Coordinates of C-alpha atoms in Angstrom, one line a residue:
M1 CA 2.8 -12.0 5.9
L2 CA 6.8 -12.9 5.6
S3 CA 7.7 -15.8 7.8
L4 CA 11.1 -17.5 7.6
T5 CA 10.1 -20.9 8.4
E6 CA 7.5 -20.9 5.6
S7 CA 7.7 -20.4 1.8
L8 CA 6.2 -17.2 0.3
V9 CA 2.7 -17.0 -0.6
D10 CA 2.5 -17.3 -4.4
K11 CA -0.4 -19.6 -4.6
L12 CA -4.4 -19.1 -3.4
N13 CA -6.6 -22.7 -2.7
Y14 CA -10.3 -22.8 -3.7
H15 CA -12.5 -25.1 -3.2
G16 CA -10.1 -27.8 -3.9
K17 CA -8.4 -26.4 -6.3
T18 CA -4.9 -24.0 -6.5
Y19 CA -4.5 -20.6 -8.3
Q20 CA -0.9 -19.5 -9.4
L21 CA -0.8 -15.1 -8.0
D22 CA 1.3 -12.9 -8.9
L23 CA 2.5 -11.2 -5.9
A24 CA 5.4 -9.1 -6.7
F25 CA 5.8 -5.9 -4.9
D26 CA 5.3 -3.7 -8.0
T27 CA 2.4 -5.9 -8.9
V28 CA 0.5 -5.0 -5.4
L29 CA 1.5 -0.7 -5.0
K30 CA 0.1 -1.2 -9.5
F31 CA -3.2 -2.6 -7.5
Y32 CA -3.0 0.4 -5.5
E33 CA -2.3 3.1 -7.6
L34 CA -5.7 1.0 -9.9
L35 CA -7.8 2.1 -7.0
D36 CA -6.5 5.8 -7.0
D37 CA -7.4 6.4 -10.9
D38 CA -9.8 8.5 -11.4
N39 CA -9.9 7.9 -15.1
L40 CA -11.4 4.3 -14.7
E41 CA -14.8 2.8 -13.8
D42 CA -14.9 0.5 -11.0
S43 CA -16.1 -2.1 -13.5
E44 CA -13.0 -1.6 -15.6
K45 CA -10.2 -1.8 -12.0
I46 CA -12.2 -5.1 -11.5
S47 CA -11.2 -6.8 -14.7
V48 CA -7.8 -5.1 -14.4
A49 CA -6.3 -6.3 -11.5
F50 CA -8.0 -9.8 -12.0
E51 CA -5.5 -9.4 -14.7
M52 CA -2.8 -8.1 -12.4
F53 CA -2.7 -10.6 -9.9
M54 CA -4.2 -13.6 -12.0
G55 CA -3.9 -13.9 -15.4
F56 CA -7.6 -13.6 -16.2
T57 CA -11.0 -13.1 -15.2
P58 CA -13.0 -15.2 -13.8
D59 CA -16.8 -16.1 -14.8
D60 CA -17.7 -17.1 -11.3
A61 CA -18.8 -14.8 -9.1
D62 CA -18.8 -16.5 -5.7
F63 CA -15.2 -17.0 -7.0
A64 CA -14.2 -13.8 -7.6
I65 CA -15.7 -11.8 -4.6
A66 CA -13.8 -14.6 -2.2
V67 CA -10.4 -14.1 -4.2
F68 CA -10.3 -10.7 -3.7
Q69 CA -11.1 -10.8 0.2
K70 CA -8.5 -12.9 0.2
I71 CA -5.8 -10.9 -1.2
N72 CA -6.8 -7.7 0.1
Q73 CA -6.5 -9.1 4.1
Y74 CA -3.3 -11.1 2.5
I75 CA -1.3 -8.1 1.3
A76 CA -2.9 -5.3 4.2
K77 CA -2.0 -7.9 7.0
Q78 CA 0.5 -6.1 9.8
P79 CA 3.3 -8.4 11.5
Y80 CA 1.7 -6.6 15.1
G81 CA -1.6 -6.7 15.2
D82 CA -3.6 -3.6 15.3
E83 CA -1.9 -0.4 17.2
G84 CA -4.5 -0.5 20.1
E85 CA -7.0 1.9 20.6
P86 CA -8.3 4.6 18.2
N87 CA -7.3 8.4 18.7
V88 CA -10.6 10.1 19.6
D89 CA -10.9 14.3 19.3
G90 CA -12.5 16.5 21.9
N91 CA -16.1 15.3 20.8
G92 CA -15.4 11.4 21.4
Q93 CA -15.4 10.6 17.8
A94 CA -12.3 7.9 16.2
V95 CA -9.7 10.2 14.6
T96 CA -8.2 8.0 12.1
P97 CA -4.3 8.4 11.9
Q98 CA -3.0 10.6 8.9
K99 CA -0.9 8.8 6.1
Y100 CA 2.6 10.3 5.9
Y101 CA 4.3 8.3 2.7
S102 CA 2.9 7.7 -0.6
F103 CA 4.3 4.5 -2.4
T104 CA 3.7 6.9 -6.1
Q105 CA 5.0 10.5 -4.6
D106 CA 7.9 9.3 -2.8
A107 CA 8.9 6.1 -5.4
E108 CA 11.9 7.9 -5.8
A109 CA 12.9 8.5 -2.1
I110 CA 11.5 4.7 -1.3
Y111 CA 14.4 3.7 -4.4
A112 CA 17.0 5.4 -3.6
S113 CA 16.6 4.5 -0.2
F114 CA 16.4 0.7 -0.7
R115 CA 19.9 2.0 -3.1
E116 CA 21.5 3.2 -0.2
Q117 CA 20.9 0.9 2.8
Y118 CA 20.3 -2.5 1.1
G119 CA 22.0 -2.0 -2.3
I120 CA 18.6 -3.0 -4.1
N121 CA 17.8 -1.9 -7.7
L122 CA 13.7 -1.9 -7.1
L123 CA 13.3 -1.5 -10.9
Q124 CA 15.7 -4.5 -11.0
E125 CA 13.6 -6.7 -8.5
R126 CA 10.1 -6.0 -10.5
G127 CA 9.0 -9.1 -11.3
K128 CA 10.8 -10.6 -8.5
L129 CA 10.8 -9.5 -5.1
H130 CA 7.7 -10.8 -3.3
W131 CA 5.1 -8.2 -2.0
D132 CA 6.0 -10.1 1.8
E133 CA 9.8 -9.1 1.6
F134 CA 9.4 -5.6 0.4
K135 CA 6.8 -4.8 3.1
A136 CA 9.8 -5.9 5.4
L137 CA 12.5 -4.3 3.8
F138 CA 10.1 -1.3 3.8
A139 CA 9.1 -1.1 7.4
G140 CA 12.9 -1.8 8.3
L141 CA 14.4 1.4 6.3
G142 CA 16.6 3.6 8.9
P143 CA 16.3 6.9 10.2
N144 CA 19.4 8.4 8.4
T145 CA 17.6 7.4 4.7
Y146 CA 16.3 9.9 2.1
F147 CA 12.4 8.7 2.4
Q148 CA 12.7 8.4 6.5
R149 CA 14.1 12.0 6.4
I150 CA 11.0 12.7 4.6
V151 CA 8.5 11.5 6.8
E152 CA 10.8 12.8 9.8
I153 CA 9.9 16.3 8.4
R154 CA 6.0 15.7 7.8
T155 CA 5.8 14.6 11.6
R156 CA 7.7 16.8 13.4
D157 CA 6.2 18.8 16.0
T158 CA 6.7 22.5 15.1
S159 CA 4.6 23.3 18.5
K160 CA 7.6 24.5 20.1
L161 CA 9.5 26.0 17.0
E162 CA 9.9 29.8 16.5
G163 CA 11.8 32.0 14.3
Q164 CA 14.3 30.4 11.9
A165 CA 14.0 26.8 13.1
L166 CA 9.8 27.3 12.6
N167 CA 10.2 29.4 9.4
D168 CA 12.5 26.4 7.9
T169 CA 10.5 23.5 9.1
L170 CA 7.2 24.6 7.7
K171 CA 8.5 25.8 4.7
S172 CA 10.5 22.1 4.3
Q173 CA 6.7 20.9 5.2
Q174 CA 5.3 22.7 2.6
Y175 CA 7.3 21.5 0.0
Y176 CA 7.4 17.3 1.2
E177 CA 3.3 18.2 1.1
L178 CA 1.6 14.6 -0.1
N179 CA -0.5 16.2 -2.7
E180 CA -3.7 13.6 -1.2
N181 CA -3.2 12.4 1.9
K182 CA -4.6 9.5 2.2
T183 CA -6.3 7.6 6.0
E184 CA -6.3 4.1 6.6
K185 CA -10.1 4.7 6.6
A186 CA -10.3 6.2 3.2
R187 CA -8.3 2.6 1.8
E188 CA -10.2 0.6 3.4
Q189 CA -13.3 2.9 2.3
Q190 CA -12.1 2.5 -1.0
F191 CA -11.5 -1.1 -1.3
T192 CA -15.3 -1.4 0.2
G193 CA -16.4 0.6 -2.7
F194 CA -14.5 -1.4 -5.0
M195 CA -16.2 -4.5 -3.4
N196 CA -19.4 -3.2 -3.5
T197 CA -18.6 -2.9 -7.1
L198 CA -17.6 -6.6 -7.8
K199 CA -20.5 -8.4 -6.0
A200 CA -23.1 -5.8 -7.9
W201 CA -21.7 -7.5 -10.9
A202 CA -21.2 -10.5 -10.0
Q203 CA -25.2 -10.6 -9.3
S204 CA -26.0 -8.7 -12.7

């Protein structure tokens, strides 16, 4: 998580030894894309992920598991904690909030919004802009940026709209609809599956 008094995290300590980490924003985004890649087996994803973050695939199973737990906890960490009590449906079951953006599908809108608001060319920042910096800037994108206008359309309440206004909004929501809505719980389950494969690999 970004700190104004401490250096950006780019190293990991394990049993007294320090390892360099690649936590550039594009590396983290590639990792999330890797989790979504149906063309690779989880065992292949493990090797690719280690190469992405650390530049090698370790032989030590305990090390491998500990490292990915630490990396996942770090990149998923939010500055303001959780969002309070979970929402529940009519049956009292917890309802996970729906995601309204995709780093992959909304890549062009995010790129355009960073250029518009910050004057930052994300293509030129690959390998340089730290994940913590990217995450803070991403969270600070204003309501008039291209990306946030798309999010506003996706989250717009249509219950009180009618006529042409309703028709136009539904068309816009359909146009900008995500190909695949990912929830936070789905992301957690996805990573859990990845970790289970990693543990199975470690015990083999």
